[in-house]
Coordinates of C-alpha atoms in Angstrom, one line a residue:
X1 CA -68.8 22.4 -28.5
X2 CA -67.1 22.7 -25.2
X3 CA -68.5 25.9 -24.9
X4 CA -72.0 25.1 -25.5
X5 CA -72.3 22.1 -23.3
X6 CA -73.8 21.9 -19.6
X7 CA -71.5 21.8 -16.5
X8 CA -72.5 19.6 -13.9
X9 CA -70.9 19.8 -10.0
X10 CA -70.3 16.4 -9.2
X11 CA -69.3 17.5 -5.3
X12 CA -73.4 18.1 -5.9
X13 CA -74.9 15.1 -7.7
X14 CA -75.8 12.2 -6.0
X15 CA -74.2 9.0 -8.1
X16 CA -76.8 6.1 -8.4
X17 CA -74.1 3.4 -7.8
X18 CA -75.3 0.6 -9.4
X19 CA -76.6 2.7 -12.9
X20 CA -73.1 3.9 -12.8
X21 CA -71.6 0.8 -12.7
X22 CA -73.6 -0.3 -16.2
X23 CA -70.6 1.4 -17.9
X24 CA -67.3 -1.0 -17.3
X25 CA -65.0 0.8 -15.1
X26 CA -62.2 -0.2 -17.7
X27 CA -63.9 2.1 -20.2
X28 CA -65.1 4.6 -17.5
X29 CA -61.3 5.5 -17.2
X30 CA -60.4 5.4 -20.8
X31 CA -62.6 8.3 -22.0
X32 CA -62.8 9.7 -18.6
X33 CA -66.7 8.7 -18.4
X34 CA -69.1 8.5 -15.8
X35 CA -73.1 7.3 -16.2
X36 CA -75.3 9.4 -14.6
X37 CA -78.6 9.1 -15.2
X38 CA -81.6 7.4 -17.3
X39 CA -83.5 9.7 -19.3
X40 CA -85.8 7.7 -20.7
X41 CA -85.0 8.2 -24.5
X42 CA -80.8 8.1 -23.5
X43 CA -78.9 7.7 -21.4
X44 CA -76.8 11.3 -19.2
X45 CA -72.9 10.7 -19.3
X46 CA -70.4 13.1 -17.4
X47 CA -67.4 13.5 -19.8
X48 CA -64.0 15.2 -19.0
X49 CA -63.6 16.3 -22.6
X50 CA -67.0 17.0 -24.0
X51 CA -65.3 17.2 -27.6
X52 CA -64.2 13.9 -27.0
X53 CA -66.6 12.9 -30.4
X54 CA -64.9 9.4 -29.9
X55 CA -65.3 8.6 -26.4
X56 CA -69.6 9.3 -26.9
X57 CA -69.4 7.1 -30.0
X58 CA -67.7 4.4 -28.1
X59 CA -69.9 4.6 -25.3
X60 CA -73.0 5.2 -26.9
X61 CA -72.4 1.8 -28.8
X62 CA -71.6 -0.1 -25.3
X63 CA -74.6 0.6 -24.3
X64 CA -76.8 0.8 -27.5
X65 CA -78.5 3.9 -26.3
X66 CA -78.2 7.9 -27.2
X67 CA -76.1 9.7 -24.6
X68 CA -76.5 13.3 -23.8
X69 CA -73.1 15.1 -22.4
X70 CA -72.8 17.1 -19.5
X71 CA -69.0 18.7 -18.7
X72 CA -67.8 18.0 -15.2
X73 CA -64.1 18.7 -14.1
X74 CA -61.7 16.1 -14.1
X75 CA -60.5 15.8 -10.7
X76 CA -64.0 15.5 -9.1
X77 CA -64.7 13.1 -12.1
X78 CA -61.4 10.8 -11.4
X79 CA -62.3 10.9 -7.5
X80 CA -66.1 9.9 -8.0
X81 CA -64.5 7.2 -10.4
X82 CA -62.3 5.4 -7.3
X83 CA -65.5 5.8 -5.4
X84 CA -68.0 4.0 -7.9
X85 CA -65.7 1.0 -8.5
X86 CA -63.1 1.5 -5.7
X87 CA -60.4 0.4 -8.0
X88 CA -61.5 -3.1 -7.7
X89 CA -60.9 -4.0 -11.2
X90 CA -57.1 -2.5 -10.8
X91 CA -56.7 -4.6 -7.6
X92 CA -57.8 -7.7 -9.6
X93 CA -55.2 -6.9 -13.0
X94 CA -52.8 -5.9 -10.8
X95 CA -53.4 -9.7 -8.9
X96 CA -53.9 -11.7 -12.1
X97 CA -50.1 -9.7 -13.3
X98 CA -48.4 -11.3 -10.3
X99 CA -50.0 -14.6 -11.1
X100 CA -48.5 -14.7 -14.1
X101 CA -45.2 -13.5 -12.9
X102 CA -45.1 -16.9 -10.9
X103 CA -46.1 -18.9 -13.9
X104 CA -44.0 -17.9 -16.0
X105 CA -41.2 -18.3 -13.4
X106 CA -42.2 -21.4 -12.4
X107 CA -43.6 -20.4 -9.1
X108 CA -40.6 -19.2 -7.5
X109 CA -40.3 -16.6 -5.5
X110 CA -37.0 -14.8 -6.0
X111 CA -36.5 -13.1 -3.1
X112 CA -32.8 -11.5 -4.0
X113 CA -34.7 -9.8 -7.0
X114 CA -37.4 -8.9 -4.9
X115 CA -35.2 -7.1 -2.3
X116 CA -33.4 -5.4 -5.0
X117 CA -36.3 -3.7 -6.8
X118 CA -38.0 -2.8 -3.3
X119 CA -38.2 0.9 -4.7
X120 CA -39.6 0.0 -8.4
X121 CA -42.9 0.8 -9.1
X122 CA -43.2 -0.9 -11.9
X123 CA -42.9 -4.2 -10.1
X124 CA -46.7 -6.4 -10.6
X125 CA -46.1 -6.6 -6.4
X126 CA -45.4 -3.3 -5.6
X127 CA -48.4 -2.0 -7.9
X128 CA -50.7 -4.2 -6.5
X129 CA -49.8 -3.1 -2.7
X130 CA -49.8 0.7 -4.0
X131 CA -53.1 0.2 -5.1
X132 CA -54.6 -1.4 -1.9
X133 CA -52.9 1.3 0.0
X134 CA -54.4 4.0 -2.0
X135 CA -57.9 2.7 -2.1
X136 CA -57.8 2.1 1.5
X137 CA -56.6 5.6 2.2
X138 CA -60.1 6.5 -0.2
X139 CA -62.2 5.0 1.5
X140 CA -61.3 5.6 5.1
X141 CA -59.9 1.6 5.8
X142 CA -58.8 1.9 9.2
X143 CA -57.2 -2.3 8.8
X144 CA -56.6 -4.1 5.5
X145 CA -57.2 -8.2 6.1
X146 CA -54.8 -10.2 3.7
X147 CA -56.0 -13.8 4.4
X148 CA -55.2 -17.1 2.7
X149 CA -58.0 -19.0 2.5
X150 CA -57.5 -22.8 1.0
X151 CA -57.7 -22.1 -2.6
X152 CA -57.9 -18.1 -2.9
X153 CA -56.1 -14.9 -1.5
X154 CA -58.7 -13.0 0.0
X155 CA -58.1 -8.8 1.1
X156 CA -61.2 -7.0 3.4
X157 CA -60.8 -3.6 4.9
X158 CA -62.3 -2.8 8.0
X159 CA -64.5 0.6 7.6
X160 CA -65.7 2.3 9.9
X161 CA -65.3 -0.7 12.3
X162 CA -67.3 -3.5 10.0
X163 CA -65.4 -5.8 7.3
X164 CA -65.6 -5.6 3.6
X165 CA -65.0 -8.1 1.1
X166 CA -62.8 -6.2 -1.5
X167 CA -60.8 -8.7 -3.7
X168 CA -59.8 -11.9 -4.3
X169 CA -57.0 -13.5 -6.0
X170 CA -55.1 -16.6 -6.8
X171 CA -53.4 -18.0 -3.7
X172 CA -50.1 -18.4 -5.4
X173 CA -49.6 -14.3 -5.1
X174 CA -49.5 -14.7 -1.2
X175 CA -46.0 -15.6 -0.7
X176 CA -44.8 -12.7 -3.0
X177 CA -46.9 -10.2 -1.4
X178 CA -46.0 -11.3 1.9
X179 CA -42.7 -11.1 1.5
X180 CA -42.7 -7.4 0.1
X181 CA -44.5 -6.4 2.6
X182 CA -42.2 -8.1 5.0
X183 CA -39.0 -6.2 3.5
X184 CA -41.0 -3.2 3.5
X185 CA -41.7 -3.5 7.4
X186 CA -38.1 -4.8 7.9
X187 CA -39.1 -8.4 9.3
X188 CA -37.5 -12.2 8.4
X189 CA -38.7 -12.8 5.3
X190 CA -37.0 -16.5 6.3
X191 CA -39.2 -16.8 9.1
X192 CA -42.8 -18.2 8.6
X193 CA -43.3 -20.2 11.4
X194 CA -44.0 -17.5 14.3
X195 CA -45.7 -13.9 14.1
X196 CA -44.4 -11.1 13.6
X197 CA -44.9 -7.2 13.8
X198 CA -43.4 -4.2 12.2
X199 CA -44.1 -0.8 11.0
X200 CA -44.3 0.5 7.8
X201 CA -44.7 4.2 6.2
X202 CA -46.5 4.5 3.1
X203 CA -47.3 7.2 1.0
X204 CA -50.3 7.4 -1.1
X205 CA -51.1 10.8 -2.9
X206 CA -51.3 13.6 -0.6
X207 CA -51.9 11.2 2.4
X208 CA -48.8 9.7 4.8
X209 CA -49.6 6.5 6.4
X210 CA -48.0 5.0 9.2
X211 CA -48.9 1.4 9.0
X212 CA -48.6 -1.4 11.9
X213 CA -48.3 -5.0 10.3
X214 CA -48.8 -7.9 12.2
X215 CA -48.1 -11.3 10.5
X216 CA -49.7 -14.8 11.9
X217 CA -49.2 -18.3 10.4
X218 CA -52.0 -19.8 9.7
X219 CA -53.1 -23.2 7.8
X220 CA -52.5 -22.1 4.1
X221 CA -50.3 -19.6 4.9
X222 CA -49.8 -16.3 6.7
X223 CA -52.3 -14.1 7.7
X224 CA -51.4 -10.2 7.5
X225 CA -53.4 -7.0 9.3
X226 CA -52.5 -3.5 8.4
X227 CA -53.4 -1.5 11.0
X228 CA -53.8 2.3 8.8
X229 CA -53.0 5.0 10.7
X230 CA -53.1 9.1 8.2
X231 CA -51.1 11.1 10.1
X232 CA -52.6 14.4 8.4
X233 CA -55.8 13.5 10.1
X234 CA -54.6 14.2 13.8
X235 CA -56.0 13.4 16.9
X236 CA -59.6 14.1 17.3
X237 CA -60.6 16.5 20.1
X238 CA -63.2 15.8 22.9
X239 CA -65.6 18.3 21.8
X240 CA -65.6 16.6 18.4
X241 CA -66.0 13.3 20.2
X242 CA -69.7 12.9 20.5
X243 CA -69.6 12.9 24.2
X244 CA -72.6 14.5 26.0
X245 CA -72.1 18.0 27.3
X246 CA -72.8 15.9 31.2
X247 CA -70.4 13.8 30.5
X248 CA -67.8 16.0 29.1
X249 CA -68.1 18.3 32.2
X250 CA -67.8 15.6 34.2
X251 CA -64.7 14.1 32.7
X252 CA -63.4 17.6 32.1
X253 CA -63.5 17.9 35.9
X254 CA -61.7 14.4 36.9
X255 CA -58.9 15.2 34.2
X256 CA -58.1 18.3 36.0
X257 CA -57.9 16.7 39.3
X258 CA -53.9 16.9 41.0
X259 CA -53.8 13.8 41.6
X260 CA -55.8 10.2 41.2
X261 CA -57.0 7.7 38.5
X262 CA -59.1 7.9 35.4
X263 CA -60.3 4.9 33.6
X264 CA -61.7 4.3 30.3
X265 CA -63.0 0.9 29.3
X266 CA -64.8 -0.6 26.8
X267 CA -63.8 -3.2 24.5
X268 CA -61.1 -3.6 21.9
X269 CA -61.5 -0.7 18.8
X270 CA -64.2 1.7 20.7
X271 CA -62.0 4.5 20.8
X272 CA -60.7 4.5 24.4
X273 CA -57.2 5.4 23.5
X274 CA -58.3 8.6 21.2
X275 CA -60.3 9.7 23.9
X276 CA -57.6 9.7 26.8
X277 CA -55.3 11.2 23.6
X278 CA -57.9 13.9 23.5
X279 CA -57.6 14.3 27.3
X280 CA -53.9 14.7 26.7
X281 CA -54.5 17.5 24.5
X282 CA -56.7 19.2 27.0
X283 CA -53.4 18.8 29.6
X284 CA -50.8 19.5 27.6
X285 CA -49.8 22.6 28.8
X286 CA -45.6 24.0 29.1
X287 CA -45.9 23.7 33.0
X288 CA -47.4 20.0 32.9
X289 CA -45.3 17.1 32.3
X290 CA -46.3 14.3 30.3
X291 CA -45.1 11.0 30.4
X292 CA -47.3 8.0 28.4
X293 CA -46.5 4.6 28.0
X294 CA -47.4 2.3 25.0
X295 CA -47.7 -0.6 22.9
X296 CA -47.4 0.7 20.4
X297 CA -47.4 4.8 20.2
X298 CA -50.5 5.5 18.1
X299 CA -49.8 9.3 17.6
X300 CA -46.9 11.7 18.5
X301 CA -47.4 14.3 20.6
X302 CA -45.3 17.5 21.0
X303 CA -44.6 18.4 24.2
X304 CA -45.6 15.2 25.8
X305 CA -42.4 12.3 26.1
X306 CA -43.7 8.9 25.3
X307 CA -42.1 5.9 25.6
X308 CA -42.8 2.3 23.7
X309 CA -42.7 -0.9 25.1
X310 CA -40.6 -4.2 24.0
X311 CA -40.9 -7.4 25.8
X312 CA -38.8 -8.4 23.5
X313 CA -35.4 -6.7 25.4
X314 CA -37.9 -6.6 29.1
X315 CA -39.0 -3.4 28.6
X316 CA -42.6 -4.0 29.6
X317 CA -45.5 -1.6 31.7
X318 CA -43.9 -2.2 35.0
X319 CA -40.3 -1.9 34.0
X320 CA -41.2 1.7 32.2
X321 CA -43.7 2.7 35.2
X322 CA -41.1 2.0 38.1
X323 CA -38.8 4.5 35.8
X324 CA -41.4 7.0 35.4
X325 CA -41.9 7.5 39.3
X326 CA -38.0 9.4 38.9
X327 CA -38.8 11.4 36.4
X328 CA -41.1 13.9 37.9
X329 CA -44.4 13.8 35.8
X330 CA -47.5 15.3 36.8
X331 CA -49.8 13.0 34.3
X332 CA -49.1 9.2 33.6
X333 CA -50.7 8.2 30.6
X334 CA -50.5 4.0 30.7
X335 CA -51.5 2.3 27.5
X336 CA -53.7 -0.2 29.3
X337 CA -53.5 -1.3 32.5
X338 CA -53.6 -4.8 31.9
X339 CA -51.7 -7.2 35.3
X340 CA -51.5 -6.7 39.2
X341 CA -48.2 -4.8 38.9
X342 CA -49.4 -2.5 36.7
X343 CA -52.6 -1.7 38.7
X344 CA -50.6 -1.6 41.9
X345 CA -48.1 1.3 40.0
X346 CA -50.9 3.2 38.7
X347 CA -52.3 3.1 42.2
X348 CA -49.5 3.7 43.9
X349 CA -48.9 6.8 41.3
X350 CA -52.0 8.5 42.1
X351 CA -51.8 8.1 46.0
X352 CA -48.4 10.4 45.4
X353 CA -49.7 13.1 44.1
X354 CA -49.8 12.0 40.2
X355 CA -52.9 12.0 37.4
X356 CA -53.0 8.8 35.9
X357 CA -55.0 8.2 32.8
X358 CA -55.5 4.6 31.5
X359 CA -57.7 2.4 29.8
X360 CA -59.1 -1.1 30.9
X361 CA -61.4 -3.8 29.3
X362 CA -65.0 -3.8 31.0
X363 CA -68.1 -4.1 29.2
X364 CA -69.8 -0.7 31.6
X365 CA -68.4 1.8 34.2
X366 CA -70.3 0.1 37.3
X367 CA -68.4 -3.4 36.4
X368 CA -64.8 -1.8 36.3
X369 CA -63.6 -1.4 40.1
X370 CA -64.8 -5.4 40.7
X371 CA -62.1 -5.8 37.7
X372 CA -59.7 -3.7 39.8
X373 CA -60.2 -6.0 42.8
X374 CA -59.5 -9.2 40.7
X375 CA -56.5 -7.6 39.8
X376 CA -55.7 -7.6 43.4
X377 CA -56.1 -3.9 44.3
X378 CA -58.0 -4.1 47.3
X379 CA -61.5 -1.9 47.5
X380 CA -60.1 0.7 50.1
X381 CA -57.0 1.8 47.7
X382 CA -59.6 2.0 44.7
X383 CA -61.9 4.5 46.5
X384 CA -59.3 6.6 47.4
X385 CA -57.7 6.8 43.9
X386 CA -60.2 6.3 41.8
X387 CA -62.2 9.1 40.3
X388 CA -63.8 8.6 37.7
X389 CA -64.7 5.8 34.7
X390 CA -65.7 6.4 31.5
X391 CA -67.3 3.8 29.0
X392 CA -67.6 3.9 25.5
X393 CA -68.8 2.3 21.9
X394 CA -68.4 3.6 18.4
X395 CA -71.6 3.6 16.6
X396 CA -71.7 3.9 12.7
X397 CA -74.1 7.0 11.2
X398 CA -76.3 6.6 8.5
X399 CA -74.9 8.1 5.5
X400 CA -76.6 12.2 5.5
X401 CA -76.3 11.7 1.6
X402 CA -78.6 9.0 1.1
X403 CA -80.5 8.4 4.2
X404 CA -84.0 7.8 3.3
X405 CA -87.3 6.9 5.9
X406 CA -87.5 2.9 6.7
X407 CA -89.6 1.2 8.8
X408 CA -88.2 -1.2 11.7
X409 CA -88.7 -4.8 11.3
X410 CA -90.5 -7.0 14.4
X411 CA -87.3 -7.6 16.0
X412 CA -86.0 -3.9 15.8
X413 CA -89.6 -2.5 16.9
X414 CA -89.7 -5.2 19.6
X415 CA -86.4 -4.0 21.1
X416 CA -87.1 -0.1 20.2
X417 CA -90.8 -0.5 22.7
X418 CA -88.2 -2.9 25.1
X419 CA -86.0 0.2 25.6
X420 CA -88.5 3.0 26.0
X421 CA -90.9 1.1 28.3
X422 CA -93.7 2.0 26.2
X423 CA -96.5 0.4 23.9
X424 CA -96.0 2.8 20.5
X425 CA -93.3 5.3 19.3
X426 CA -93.3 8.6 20.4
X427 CA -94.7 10.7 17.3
X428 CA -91.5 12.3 17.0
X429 CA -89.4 9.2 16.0
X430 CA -87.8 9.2 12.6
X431 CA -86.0 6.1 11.6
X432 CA -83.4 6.8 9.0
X433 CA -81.1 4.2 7.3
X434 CA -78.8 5.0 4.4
X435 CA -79.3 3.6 1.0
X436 CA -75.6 3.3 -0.4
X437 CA -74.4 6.3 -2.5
X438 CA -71.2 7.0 -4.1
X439 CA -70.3 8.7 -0.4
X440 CA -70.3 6.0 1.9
X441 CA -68.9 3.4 -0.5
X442 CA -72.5 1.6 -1.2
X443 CA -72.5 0.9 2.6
X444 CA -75.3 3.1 4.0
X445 CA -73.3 4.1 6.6
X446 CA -70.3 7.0 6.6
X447 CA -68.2 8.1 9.9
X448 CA -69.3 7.2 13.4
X449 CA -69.3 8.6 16.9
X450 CA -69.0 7.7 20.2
X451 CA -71.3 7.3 22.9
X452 CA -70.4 7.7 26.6
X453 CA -71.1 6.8 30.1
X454 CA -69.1 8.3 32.9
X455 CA -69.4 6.9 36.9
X456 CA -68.2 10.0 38.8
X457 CA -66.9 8.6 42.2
X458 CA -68.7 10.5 44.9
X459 CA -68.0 10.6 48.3
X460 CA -71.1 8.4 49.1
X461 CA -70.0 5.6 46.0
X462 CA -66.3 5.9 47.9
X463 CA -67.6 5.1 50.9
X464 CA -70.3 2.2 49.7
X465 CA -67.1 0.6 48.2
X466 CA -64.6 0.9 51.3
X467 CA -67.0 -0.4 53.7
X468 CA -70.0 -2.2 52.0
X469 CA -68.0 -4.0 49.1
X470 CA -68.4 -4.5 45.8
X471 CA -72.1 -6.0 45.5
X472 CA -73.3 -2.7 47.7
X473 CA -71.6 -0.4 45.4
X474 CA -72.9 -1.9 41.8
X475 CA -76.3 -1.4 43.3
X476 CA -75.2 2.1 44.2
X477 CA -73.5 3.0 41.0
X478 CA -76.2 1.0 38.5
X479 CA -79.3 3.8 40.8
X480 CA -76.7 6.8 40.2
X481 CA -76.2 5.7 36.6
X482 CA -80.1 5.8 35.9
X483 CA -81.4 7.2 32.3
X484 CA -77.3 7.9 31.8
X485 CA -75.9 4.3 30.2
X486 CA -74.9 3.7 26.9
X487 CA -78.1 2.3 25.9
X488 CA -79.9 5.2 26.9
X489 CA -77.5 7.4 24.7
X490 CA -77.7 5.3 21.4
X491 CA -81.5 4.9 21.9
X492 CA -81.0 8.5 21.6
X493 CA -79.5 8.7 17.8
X494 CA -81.6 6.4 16.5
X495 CA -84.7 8.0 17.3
X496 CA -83.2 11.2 16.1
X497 CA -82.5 9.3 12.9
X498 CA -78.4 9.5 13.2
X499 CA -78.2 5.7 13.0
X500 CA -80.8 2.7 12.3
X501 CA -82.1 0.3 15.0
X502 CA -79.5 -2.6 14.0
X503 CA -77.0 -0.8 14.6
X504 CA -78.0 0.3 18.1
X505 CA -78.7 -3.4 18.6
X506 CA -75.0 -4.4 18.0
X507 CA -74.2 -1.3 20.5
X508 CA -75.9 -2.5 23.6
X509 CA -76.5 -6.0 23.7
X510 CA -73.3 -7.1 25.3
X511 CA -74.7 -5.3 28.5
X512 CA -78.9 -5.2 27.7
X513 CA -79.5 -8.4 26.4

């Protein structure tokens, strides 16, 4: 029969989610099943084993309908199964296991057993934290939320930068999970009353993750953020960035400057630090030294000495900066530049004859050298250090699998006319907005880009600042910057159809609204 049946490429079907879901996931996984489509007189299944006489009787009865088989390969078929039900039905028996681990041992928590079997996976804990590892890993979860709530356990991952609901359990598991993840991380397990941080290195299938856990005591209990890191994935180059070919020269030229600063700002998760990494990859050269300083190192380098900061024993920006001044670098990379002494280093770095590359929290590139001068730099030392500052958002895509034609609502087409100063659309507009596949999780939106706006500090701006002061120079910088903000570049995809008009809205309204 084997022989005989159809072959279907799954990499080229597109899964209706929901009709998928009609079969159980439990049985799904059994007979190595997937529902594909309604046929009108029964109903297309994907099987593993097509001779598998038992697993089309059983299923054909679940869903008292005739199935017609189609072969698909198993390894497609097992990944397209974690994608329709995203193990959620694991997470959950894996959960209700360690609940009834605690009752049957009285809820306690026997933390000398629990230290001894740290490396057995057959443990209820460590299956359960396997499996939210390796669905996170699936479906691109750059932070896993473990959050007591009053009466349940609740776990979200962030995806491409928005939360997702993705389990719930009993709230008598925390304490157990905590603490393995605790031992794991090498924190006090005795210590519940202040947060903690750690670092943790997972590995789930052919991925490595280097996770940062941060603990914080809350009402009902401790609250837990794994920050995911796959260190197969890499640092992502400029070019692959989504910055402009204008601003990529531009920024291509201050990074190559001798000596001065470089700024990128924008608020916390937008991407600033991958793109000053990417700039590091640009510079890193055998004739260039490299020094960076961080809390915490987010990738590794070769070629390039980086150095972590620990308040904890005083080793903080300034202490590491004042050090790095004797050690004959020709770039600075600073993790943020974040206090007056910091500033005043970085300043005093660049007026030496050092690049210094650094991040800083503004909401645009006009506002950041009035942050600079609350910081206590004063205007003159900025103009003659600073080059250049780039700002930056991430913007989710629409999913290019399902992405279908939508219209935008009153609000969206209100703010769409708003932006383009016109009364109507121009006639090339196509509004595109993902439906949820199988790809993007159900979301409507896979991956997401960044969009840029750089402030290139001229010799007329550096002279507006010096002399005229900060109120002159906005009004300088905001003309200069005209048709080139943020804004402008996300109005950009969403006409093209990259990404809807909500989206675009959450973008810009911090600095447009």
């Amino acid at each position: 029969m084997a022989g005989t049946t159809p072959v279907l490429d799954l990499q080229k079907h597109d899964v209706d989610l929901d009709y998928a879901r009609m079969l159980p996931e439990a049985q799904a996984r059994r007979y190595l099943a997937l529902l594909l489509r309604d046929q009108g007189d029964n109903c297309l299944i994907g099987l593993a084993d097509p001779a598998n006489l038992r697993a089309q009787d059983a299923i054909s009865q679940l869903l008292r309908r005739a199935v017609e088989v189609v072969q698909v390969e198993r390894d497609a078929l097992l990944s397209t199964l974690d994608r329709v039900y995203g193990k959620t039905e694991q997470l959950g028996e894996f959960a209700r296991e360690v609940e009834r681990n605690i009752e049957r041992d009285g809820n306690v928590v026997d933390l000398d057993q629990m230290g001894t079997v740290i490396d057995d996976a057959d443990a209820p804990v460590v299956k359960l934290l396997q499996t939210i590892f390796d669905h996170a890993a699936q479906v691109r979860a750059s932070d896993v939320h473990i959050e007591p709530q009053e009466k349940r356990l609740v776990v979200r991952y962030r995806i491409d930068g928005a939360l997702h609901k993705q389990a719930e359990a009993d709230l008598k598991i925390a304490s157990p999970l905590v603490v393995r993840l605790k031992l794991m991380a090498g924190l006090d397990i005795a210590e519940k009353r202040l947060p903690q941080d750690g670092r943790i290195a997972v590995r789930s299938g052919l991925h490595k993750l280097d996770v940062r856990m941060s603990t914080l005591p809350t009402l009902y209990g401790e609250s837990v953020v794994l920050r995911i890191l796959m260190q197969q994935q890499g640092l992502v180059a400029l070019t692959e960035s989504g910055m402009d070919a204008s601003v990529f020269r531009a920024f291509g030229n201050a990074i190559r400057s001798p000596h001065g600063i470089v700024l990128v700002s924008g608020p916390t998760g937008s991407g600033k630090t991958t793109t000053l990494y990417g700039a590091l990859q640009m510079l890193n050269q055998p004739d260039v030294k490299i020094l960076t300083c961080e809390d915490p190192v987010e990738y590794r380098m070769a070629g390039v000495v980086q150095v972590q900061t620990n308040d904890k024993i005083g080793l903080d920006f300034a202490r590491v900066l004042r050090s790095f001044l004797r050690q004959d670098p020709d770039v600075i990379f600073i993790g943020e530049i974040r206090d007056h002494e910091t500033a005043q280093i970085a300043s005093r770095a660049a007026m030496t004859g050092h690049l210094v590359l650094s991040t800083l929290h503004t909401n645009d590139a006009v506002s950041t050298p009035g942050r600079l001068v609350d910081m206590g730099i004063p205007p003159y030392l900025i103009a003659s250090t600073l080059l250049a500052v780039v700002s930056q958002r991430l913007v989710r895509l629409s999913c290019t699998h399902c992405a279908v034609p939508y219209e935008a609502d009153e609000d969206e087409l209100h703010w769409l006319l708003q932006m383009l100063g016109t009364d109507a659309l121009p006639a090339d507009t196509h509004l595109m907005q993902g439906r949820g596949c199988v790809r993007c999780n159900g979301i409507g939106y896979r991956g997401r880009t960044g969009v840029h706006e750089i402030l290139s500090l001229t010799p007329v701006l550096a002279r507006i600042l010096r002399s005229d002061g900060l109120q002159e120079f906005e009004s300088a910088a905001q003309q200069a910057m005209a048709g080139k903000t943020i804004a402008h570049r996300v109005l950009q995809l969403v006409l093209a159809g990259r990404t809807t008009v909500s989206e675009a809205m959450k973008v810009v309204s911090r600095e447009d609204d």
